[in-house]
GROMACS .gro file of C-alpha atoms in nm:
model
  356
    1MET     CA    1  -4.531  -3.587 -10.195
    2ASN     CA    2  -4.462  -3.492  -9.834
    3LYS     CA    3  -4.782  -3.498  -9.625
    4ASN     CA    4  -4.624  -3.245  -9.387
    5ASN     CA    5  -4.618  -2.976  -9.657
    6TYR     CA    6  -4.890  -2.713  -9.630
    7ALA     CA    7  -4.970  -2.395  -9.817
    8VAL     CA    8  -5.166  -2.085  -9.721
    9ILE     CA    9  -5.269  -1.884 -10.025
   10MET     CA   10  -5.339  -1.525  -9.923
   11ALA     CA   11  -5.636  -1.405 -10.128
   12GLY     CA   12  -5.804  -1.134  -9.924
   13GLY     CA   13  -5.678  -0.817 -10.091
   14ILE     CA   14  -5.885  -0.581 -10.304
   15GLY     CA   15  -5.618  -0.477 -10.557
   16SER     CA   16  -5.758  -0.125 -10.588
   17ARG     CA   17  -5.466  -0.008 -10.806
   18PHE     CA   18  -5.613  -0.226 -11.082
   19TRP     CA   19  -5.951  -0.054 -11.081
   20PRO     CA   20  -6.183  -0.081 -11.274
   21ILE     CA   21  -6.091  -0.445 -11.348
   22SER     CA   22  -6.026  -0.521 -10.982
   23THR     CA   23  -6.310  -0.417 -10.749
   24SER     CA   24  -6.411  -0.499 -10.395
   25GLU     CA   25  -6.667  -0.743 -10.538
   26THR     CA   26  -6.419  -0.923 -10.766
   27PRO     CA   27  -6.053  -0.843 -10.683
   28LYS     CA   28  -5.764  -0.899 -10.922
   29GLN     CA   29  -5.669  -1.244 -10.790
   30PHE     CA   30  -5.992  -1.377 -10.940
   31HIS     CA   31  -5.922  -1.227 -11.285
   32ASP     CA   32  -5.713  -1.347 -11.577
   33MET     CA   33  -5.494  -1.039 -11.562
   34LEU     CA   34  -5.238  -1.160 -11.817
   35GLY     CA   35  -5.458  -1.331 -12.072
   36ALA     CA   36  -5.324  -1.671 -11.961
   37GLY     CA   37  -5.664  -1.843 -11.967
   38VAL     CA   38  -5.678  -1.881 -11.588
   39SER     CA   39  -5.714  -1.641 -11.296
   40LEU     CA   40  -5.415  -1.550 -11.080
   41ILE     CA   41  -5.539  -1.759 -10.786
   42GLN     CA   42  -5.593  -2.060 -11.014
   43LYS     CA   43  -5.237  -2.019 -11.143
   44THR     CA   44  -5.101  -1.996 -10.787
   45PHE     CA   45  -5.291  -2.307 -10.676
   46ALA     CA   46  -5.171  -2.507 -10.978
   47ARG     CA   47  -4.811  -2.396 -10.917
   48LEU     CA   48  -4.812  -2.555 -10.571
   49GLU     CA   49  -4.976  -2.884 -10.669
   50SER     CA   50  -4.648  -3.071 -10.720
   51LEU     CA   51  -4.530  -2.982 -10.367
   52VAL     CA   52  -4.839  -2.970 -10.149
   53PRO     CA   53  -5.120  -3.227 -10.125
   54SER     CA   54  -5.434  -3.047 -10.242
   55GLU     CA   55  -5.609  -3.120  -9.911
   56ASN     CA   56  -5.325  -2.934  -9.733
   57VAL     CA   57  -5.390  -2.603  -9.910
   58ILE     CA   58  -5.571  -2.333  -9.711
   59ILE     CA   59  -5.720  -2.033  -9.891
   60ALA     CA   60  -5.725  -1.728  -9.664
   61THR     CA   61  -5.971  -1.473  -9.793
   62ASN     CA   62  -6.254  -1.240  -9.699
   63GLY     CA   63  -6.582  -1.412  -9.618
   64LYS     CA   64  -6.758  -1.247  -9.913
   65TYR     CA   65  -6.529  -1.425 -10.160
   66LYS     CA   66  -6.619  -1.774 -10.039
   67ASP     CA   67  -6.837  -1.861 -10.338
   68ILE     CA   68  -6.596  -1.734 -10.601
   69VAL     CA   69  -6.305  -1.927 -10.444
   70LEU     CA   70  -6.504  -2.250 -10.440
   71ARG     CA   71  -6.611  -2.189 -10.799
   72GLN     CA   72  -6.259  -2.119 -10.925
   73LEU     CA   73  -6.093  -2.394 -10.718
   74PRO     CA   74  -6.344  -2.681 -10.732
   75SER     CA   75  -6.101  -2.937 -10.588
   76ILE     CA   76  -6.091  -2.773 -10.244
   77SER     CA   77  -6.352  -2.815  -9.972
   78GLU     CA   78  -6.514  -2.553  -9.751
   79ASN     CA   79  -6.306  -2.658  -9.451
   80GLN     CA   80  -5.995  -2.550  -9.644
   81LEU     CA   81  -6.115  -2.190  -9.642
   82PHE     CA   82  -6.010  -1.947  -9.374
   83LEU     CA   83  -6.270  -1.672  -9.401
   84GLU     CA   84  -6.168  -1.339  -9.250
   85PRO     CA   85  -6.466  -1.144  -9.111
   86ALA     CA   86  -6.261  -0.821  -9.096
   87MET     CA   87  -5.948  -0.680  -9.259
   88ARG     CA   88  -5.661  -0.700  -9.011
   89ASN     CA   89  -5.353  -0.711  -9.236
   90THR     CA   90  -5.142  -1.029  -9.262
   91ALA     CA   91  -5.025  -1.116  -8.910
   92PRO     CA   92  -5.359  -1.231  -8.759
   93CYS     CA   93  -5.440  -1.439  -9.065
   94ILE     CA   94  -5.099  -1.609  -9.063
   95LEU     CA   95  -5.122  -1.690  -8.691
   96ALA     CA   96  -5.473  -1.832  -8.722
   97THR     CA   97  -5.384  -2.052  -9.019
   98ALA     CA   98  -5.066  -2.168  -8.846
   99LEU     CA   99  -5.276  -2.277  -8.548
  100LYS     CA  100  -5.509  -2.457  -8.790
  101VAL     CA  101  -5.216  -2.641  -8.947
  102HIS     CA  102  -5.057  -2.724  -8.612
  103SER     CA  103  -5.381  -2.865  -8.469
  104GLN     CA  104  -5.404  -3.090  -8.774
  105ASN     CA  105  -5.034  -3.180  -8.796
  106PRO     CA  106  -4.778  -3.064  -8.536
  107ASP     CA  107  -4.501  -3.134  -8.790
  108GLY     CA  108  -4.660  -2.920  -9.062
  109VAL     CA  109  -4.435  -2.685  -9.263
  110MET     CA  110  -4.615  -2.413  -9.452
  111ILE     CA  111  -4.557  -2.171  -9.735
  112ILE     CA  112  -4.733  -1.834  -9.723
  113ALA     CA  113  -4.802  -1.755 -10.089
  114PRO     CA  114  -4.969  -1.440 -10.222
  115SER     CA  115  -5.245  -1.530 -10.468
  116ASP     CA  116  -5.174  -1.253 -10.717
  117HIS     CA  117  -4.805  -1.281 -10.810
  118TRP     CA  118  -4.666  -1.395 -11.144
  119ILE     CA  119  -4.377  -1.642 -11.161
  120GLU     CA  120  -4.213  -1.709 -11.495
  121ASP     CA  121  -3.987  -2.007 -11.417
  122GLU     CA  122  -4.212  -2.236 -11.218
  123GLU     CA  123  -3.961  -2.523 -11.209
  124GLU     CA  124  -3.705  -2.299 -11.040
  125PHE     CA  125  -3.974  -2.173 -10.801
  126ILE     CA  126  -4.062  -2.532 -10.702
  127ARG     CA  127  -3.693  -2.613 -10.647
  128ASN     CA  128  -3.655  -2.305 -10.425
  129ILE     CA  129  -3.962  -2.389 -10.219
  130GLN     CA  130  -3.843  -2.748 -10.172
  131THR     CA  131  -3.509  -2.613 -10.048
  132SER     CA  132  -3.701  -2.393  -9.804
  133TYR     CA  133  -3.923  -2.678  -9.681
  134ASP     CA  134  -3.613  -2.891  -9.621
  135ALA     CA  135  -3.440  -2.614  -9.426
  136CYS     CA  136  -3.745  -2.550  -9.207
  137ASN     CA  137  -3.776  -2.921  -9.133
  138GLU     CA  138  -3.417  -2.926  -9.011
  139ALA     CA  139  -3.405  -2.606  -8.805
  140GLU     CA  140  -3.637  -2.369  -8.620
  141ILE     CA  141  -3.603  -2.084  -8.864
  142LEU     CA  142  -3.835  -1.838  -9.037
  143MET     CA  143  -3.759  -1.819  -9.408
  144THR     CA  144  -3.838  -1.566  -9.674
  145LEU     CA  145  -3.761  -1.568 -10.043
  146GLY     CA  146  -3.559  -1.270 -10.161
  147ILE     CA  147  -3.568  -1.169 -10.527
  148LYS     CA  148  -3.233  -1.074 -10.677
  149PRO     CA  149  -3.296  -0.714 -10.789
  150ASN     CA  150  -3.241  -0.611 -11.151
  151SER     CA  151  -3.317  -0.241 -11.101
  152PRO     CA  152  -3.322   0.016 -10.816
  153ASN     CA  153  -3.696  -0.028 -10.767
  154THR     CA  154  -3.847   0.198 -10.502
  155GLY     CA  155  -4.175   0.007 -10.483
  156TYR     CA  156  -4.041  -0.289 -10.283
  157GLY     CA  157  -3.896  -0.344  -9.939
  158TYR     CA  158  -3.536  -0.468  -9.928
  159ILE     CA  159  -3.365  -0.746  -9.732
  160GLN     CA  160  -2.997  -0.721  -9.641
  161PHE     CA  161  -2.824  -1.054  -9.579
  162ASN     CA  162  -2.494  -1.182  -9.442
  163GLU     CA  163  -2.263  -1.268  -9.730
  164ASP     CA  164  -2.121  -1.618  -9.695
  165SER     CA  165  -2.095  -1.938  -9.896
  166SER     CA  166  -2.422  -2.092  -9.773
  167GLU     CA  167  -2.722  -2.112 -10.004
  168ILE     CA  168  -2.957  -1.982  -9.734
  169LYS     CA  169  -2.844  -1.654  -9.579
  170LYS     CA  170  -2.900  -1.506  -9.235
  171VAL     CA  171  -3.095  -1.180  -9.259
  172LYS     CA  172  -2.920  -0.868  -9.130
  173GLN     CA  173  -3.205  -0.622  -9.163
  174PHE     CA  174  -3.517  -0.521  -9.351
  175THR     CA  175  -3.562  -0.178  -9.507
  176GLU     CA  176  -3.898  -0.038  -9.609
  177LYS     CA  177  -3.943   0.107  -9.959
  178PRO     CA  178  -3.635   0.330 -10.010
  179ASN     CA  179  -3.592   0.644 -10.217
  180LEU     CA  180  -3.416   0.611 -10.552
  181GLU     CA  181  -3.075   0.715 -10.422
  182LYS     CA  182  -3.086   0.458 -10.144
  183ALA     CA  183  -3.216   0.187 -10.379
  184LYS     CA  184  -2.918   0.252 -10.611
  185GLU     CA  185  -2.683   0.214 -10.311
  186PHE     CA  186  -2.845  -0.119 -10.220
  187LEU     CA  187  -2.804  -0.247 -10.574
  188ALA     CA  188  -2.436  -0.143 -10.585
  189GLN     CA  189  -2.363  -0.315 -10.252
  190GLY     CA  190  -2.484  -0.651 -10.381
  191ASP     CA  191  -2.609  -0.783 -10.046
  192TYR     CA  192  -2.970  -0.668 -10.080
  193LEU     CA  193  -3.276  -0.849 -10.218
  194TRP     CA  194  -3.634  -0.749 -10.287
  195ASN     CA  195  -3.884  -0.864 -10.027
  196ALA     CA  196  -4.140  -1.071 -10.221
  197GLY     CA  197  -4.368  -1.149  -9.925
  198ILE     CA  198  -4.329  -1.525  -9.977
  199PHE     CA  199  -4.250  -1.710  -9.652
  200VAL     CA  200  -4.182  -2.069  -9.542
  201TRP     CA  201  -4.170  -2.198  -9.183
  202SER     CA  202  -4.289  -2.479  -8.963
  203ALA     CA  203  -4.619  -2.414  -8.791
  204LYS     CA  204  -4.457  -2.457  -8.450
  205SER     CA  205  -4.176  -2.207  -8.533
  206ILE     CA  206  -4.409  -1.928  -8.640
  207ILE     CA  207  -4.644  -1.993  -8.347
  208LYS     CA  208  -4.348  -1.959  -8.109
  209ALA     CA  209  -4.252  -1.633  -8.282
  210PHE     CA  210  -4.602  -1.498  -8.210
  211GLN     CA  211  -4.573  -1.609  -7.847
  212ASP     CA  212  -4.248  -1.411  -7.822
  213HIS     CA  213  -4.332  -1.099  -8.025
  214LEU     CA  214  -4.712  -1.064  -8.036
  215PRO     CA  215  -4.820  -1.240  -7.716
  216GLU     CA  216  -5.160  -1.069  -7.692
  217MET     CA  217  -5.256  -1.188  -8.039
  218TYR     CA  218  -5.131  -1.537  -7.957
  219ALA     CA  219  -5.338  -1.543  -7.636
  220LEU     CA  220  -5.648  -1.423  -7.824
  221PHE     CA  221  -5.635  -1.699  -8.085
  222GLN     CA  222  -5.513  -1.968  -7.845
  223GLU     CA  223  -5.850  -1.940  -7.670
  224GLY     CA  224  -5.996  -2.107  -7.976
  225GLU     CA  225  -5.763  -2.407  -7.958
  226SER     CA  226  -6.047  -2.658  -7.935
  227THR     CA  227  -6.232  -2.510  -8.233
  228TRP     CA  228  -5.965  -2.528  -8.506
  229ASN     CA  229  -6.071  -2.754  -8.794
  230THR     CA  230  -6.414  -2.816  -8.638
  231ASP     CA  231  -6.759  -2.684  -8.720
  232LYS     CA  232  -6.712  -2.431  -8.436
  233GLU     CA  233  -6.407  -2.265  -8.592
  234GLN     CA  234  -6.589  -2.003  -8.799
  235ALA     CA  235  -6.804  -1.890  -8.505
  236PHE     CA  236  -6.488  -1.843  -8.295
  237VAL     CA  237  -6.317  -1.651  -8.577
  238ASP     CA  238  -6.624  -1.434  -8.636
  239ALA     CA  239  -6.644  -1.346  -8.267
  240ASN     CA  240  -6.274  -1.276  -8.209
  241TYR     CA  241  -6.089  -1.191  -8.529
  242ALA     CA  242  -6.171  -0.819  -8.528
  243LYS     CA  243  -6.018  -0.791  -8.178
  244ALA     CA  244  -5.674  -0.873  -8.318
  245GLN     CA  245  -5.418  -0.598  -8.374
  246ASN     CA  246  -5.412  -0.468  -8.732
  247ILE     CA  247  -5.047  -0.537  -8.823
  248SER     CA  248  -4.846  -0.698  -9.099
  249ILE     CA  249  -4.637  -1.010  -9.051
  250ASP     CA  250  -4.333  -0.801  -9.151
  251PHE     CA  251  -4.376  -0.539  -8.875
  252GLY     CA  252  -4.516  -0.780  -8.618
  253ILE     CA  253  -4.276  -1.073  -8.649
  254ILE     CA  254  -4.022  -1.075  -8.932
  255GLU     CA  255  -3.846  -0.749  -8.844
  256LYS     CA  256  -3.824  -0.849  -8.476
  257ALA     CA  257  -3.727  -1.218  -8.481
  258ASN     CA  258  -3.360  -1.317  -8.473
  259ASN     CA  259  -3.401  -1.648  -8.660
  260VAL     CA  260  -3.501  -1.507  -8.999
  261HIS     CA  261  -3.319  -1.640  -9.307
  262VAL     CA  262  -3.351  -1.564  -9.676
  263LEU     CA  263  -3.301  -1.769  -9.990
  264PRO     CA  264  -3.187  -1.550 -10.283
  265VAL     CA  265  -3.393  -1.651 -10.586
  266GLU     CA  266  -3.436  -1.574 -10.955
  267PHE     CA  267  -3.751  -1.718 -11.107
  268GLY     CA  268  -3.894  -1.430 -11.308
  269TRP     CA  269  -4.105  -1.276 -11.031
  270ASN     CA  270  -4.352  -0.993 -11.073
  271ASP     CA  271  -4.586  -0.886 -10.793
  272LEU     CA  272  -4.837  -0.745 -11.044
  273GLY     CA  273  -4.903  -0.460 -10.805
  274THR     CA  274  -4.988  -0.191 -11.061
  275TRP     CA  275  -5.084  -0.145 -11.426
  276GLY     CA  276  -4.721  -0.047 -11.486
  277SER     CA  277  -4.592  -0.377 -11.348
  278LEU     CA  278  -4.842  -0.563 -11.564
  279TYR     CA  279  -4.723  -0.365 -11.868
  280ASP     CA  280  -4.359  -0.445 -11.784
  281LYS     CA  281  -4.443  -0.813 -11.760
  282LYS     CA  282  -4.604  -0.822 -12.103
  283ALA     CA  283  -4.405  -0.566 -12.306
  284GLU     CA  284  -4.076  -0.659 -12.472
  285SER     CA  285  -3.984  -0.295 -12.535
  286LYS     CA  286  -4.077   0.043 -12.386
  287SER     CA  287  -4.259   0.146 -12.704
  288GLU     CA  288  -4.466  -0.169 -12.748
  289ASN     CA  289  -4.841  -0.152 -12.703
  290VAL     CA  290  -4.990  -0.429 -12.486
  291THR     CA  291  -5.341  -0.563 -12.540
  292ILE     CA  292  -5.504  -0.804 -12.295
  293GLY     CA  293  -5.851  -0.947 -12.340
  294GLY     CA  294  -5.983  -0.781 -12.655
  295GLU     CA  295  -5.839  -0.668 -12.987
  296ALA     CA  296  -5.684  -0.329 -13.060
  297ILE     CA  297  -5.561  -0.121 -13.352
  298TYR     CA  298  -5.293   0.134 -13.263
  299ARG     CA  299  -5.228   0.434 -13.490
  300GLU     CA  300  -4.934   0.660 -13.410
  301SER     CA  301  -4.947   0.526 -13.054
  302GLU     CA  302  -4.692   0.353 -12.835
  303GLY     CA  303  -4.632   0.230 -12.480
  304ASN     CA  304  -5.001   0.179 -12.402
  305ILE     CA  305  -5.168  -0.102 -12.211
  306VAL     CA  306  -5.527  -0.187 -12.303
  307LYS     CA  307  -5.723  -0.435 -12.090
  308THR     CA  308  -6.079  -0.506 -12.192
  309GLN     CA  309  -6.325  -0.790 -12.232
  310SER     CA  310  -6.250  -1.055 -12.491
  311HIS     CA  311  -6.524  -0.949 -12.734
  312LYS     CA  312  -6.431  -0.579 -12.736
  313LYS     CA  313  -6.247  -0.406 -13.021
  314VAL     CA  314  -6.053  -0.087 -12.954
  315VAL     CA  315  -5.897   0.170 -13.189
  316ILE     CA  316  -5.643   0.415 -13.049
  317GLN     CA  317  -5.507   0.715 -13.240
  318GLY     CA  318  -5.222   0.939 -13.124
  319LEU     CA  319  -5.199   0.813 -12.765
  320SER     CA  320  -4.878   0.714 -12.587
  321ASN     CA  321  -4.800   0.566 -12.246
  322PHE     CA  322  -5.160   0.537 -12.129
  323ILE     CA  323  -5.365   0.281 -11.937
  324VAL     CA  324  -5.698   0.205 -12.104
  325ALA     CA  325  -5.903  -0.038 -11.894
  326GLU     CA  326  -6.267  -0.129 -11.938
  327LYS     CA  327  -6.501  -0.360 -11.754
  328ASP     CA  328  -6.880  -0.383 -11.733
  329GLY     CA  329  -6.948  -0.035 -11.868
  330VAL     CA  330  -6.673   0.140 -11.673
  331LEU     CA  331  -6.385   0.291 -11.872
  332LEU     CA  332  -6.058   0.424 -11.729
  333ILE     CA  333  -5.814   0.628 -11.941
  334CYS     CA  334  -5.512   0.735 -11.739
  335PRO     CA  335  -5.146   0.818 -11.812
  336LYS     CA  336  -4.918   0.541 -11.686
  337GLU     CA  337  -4.715   0.798 -11.495
  338ASN     CA  338  -5.024   0.875 -11.284
  339GLU     CA  339  -5.105   0.514 -11.195
  340GLN     CA  340  -5.047   0.577 -10.824
  341GLU     CA  341  -5.356   0.802 -10.831
  342ILE     CA  342  -5.587   0.518 -10.940
  343LYS     CA  343  -5.686   0.442 -10.579
  344GLU     CA  344  -5.807   0.803 -10.545
  345ILE     CA  345  -5.973   0.789 -10.887
  346ALA     CA  346  -6.163   0.475 -10.786
  347ALA     CA  347  -6.275   0.639 -10.459
  348GLN     CA  348  -6.400   0.947 -10.645
  349ALA     CA  349  -6.584   0.729 -10.898
  350LYS     CA  350  -6.751   0.541 -10.612
  351ASP     CA  351  -6.860   0.870 -10.450
  352GLN     CA  352  -7.002   1.004 -10.776
  353PHE     CA  353  -7.138   0.691 -10.945
  354GLY     CA  354  -7.192   0.457 -10.651
  355GLU     CA  355  -7.051   0.105 -10.626
  356ILE     CA  356  -6.931   0.007 -10.974
   0.00000   0.00000   0.00000
């Protein structure tokens, strides 16, 4: 195993579209969302074990999740945690962890891996990441993995690439979530991929990109050069992190840099962003009912997803295409077509019932 391989697992999100299972106290990455017997972050960590030495994995998360991360990933140490004291989107976190990696190993090459995605074909995923590591060792490029689209999905950003015979393609442009008409055009053209938010680059390449495109953020974190990977690191982060611009890596770097490349991939990817995406992952047909966690009887009902605790038994009569989710005394019953309103529903529930 290559000692220069590093991984940053991004585990700071709240996953509010999965309320009431996912809450600010215990977000979805720490839940067994698919009934697989392990949480999503445990699955992500295990997936990378054949590529990355366990001591080279950094978990980037909010400070309040420190204990749950250490409990779910007992093989990592506290100095492998990057604890964000404030929410500042992905760019500051990626720069800080790149500086951590570089101070430890100037030749480090790192994957940025979301903690809450599902990947069906893990062998193909590992092969793709190895290809990406190799490419980033050979050239100063920023790489992203692009999912070959199988539908005109309007929930993802799209990556257009230069069509040529090479396995790794030069990126032409990024497009934010399109409308349905535009998404259909992209699919018909054949030179567009879904943006999965999975990146690979050398630490020195991404640091240089920050110097070029977000110099103020680079200057802010460079002041802490002597603190990275020491017992003074957290104090520096706590004092300075909130000063960083609140911006995503996509807007801040990827859409500006001219050395961005993409590897088209097919490994059964699902970002598990909504109850609908979870249903699609589990259901083999549009009419199938999906039960995760407990047991359910369905009478004259179809297309439902029921997520509850393992000891719960549920009976549903005459209900179709609904989300039924229950956790710790909180029950959500919502049509699947209204799943985008769950964030608002959760906010209203918090106002009326308090933190639940």
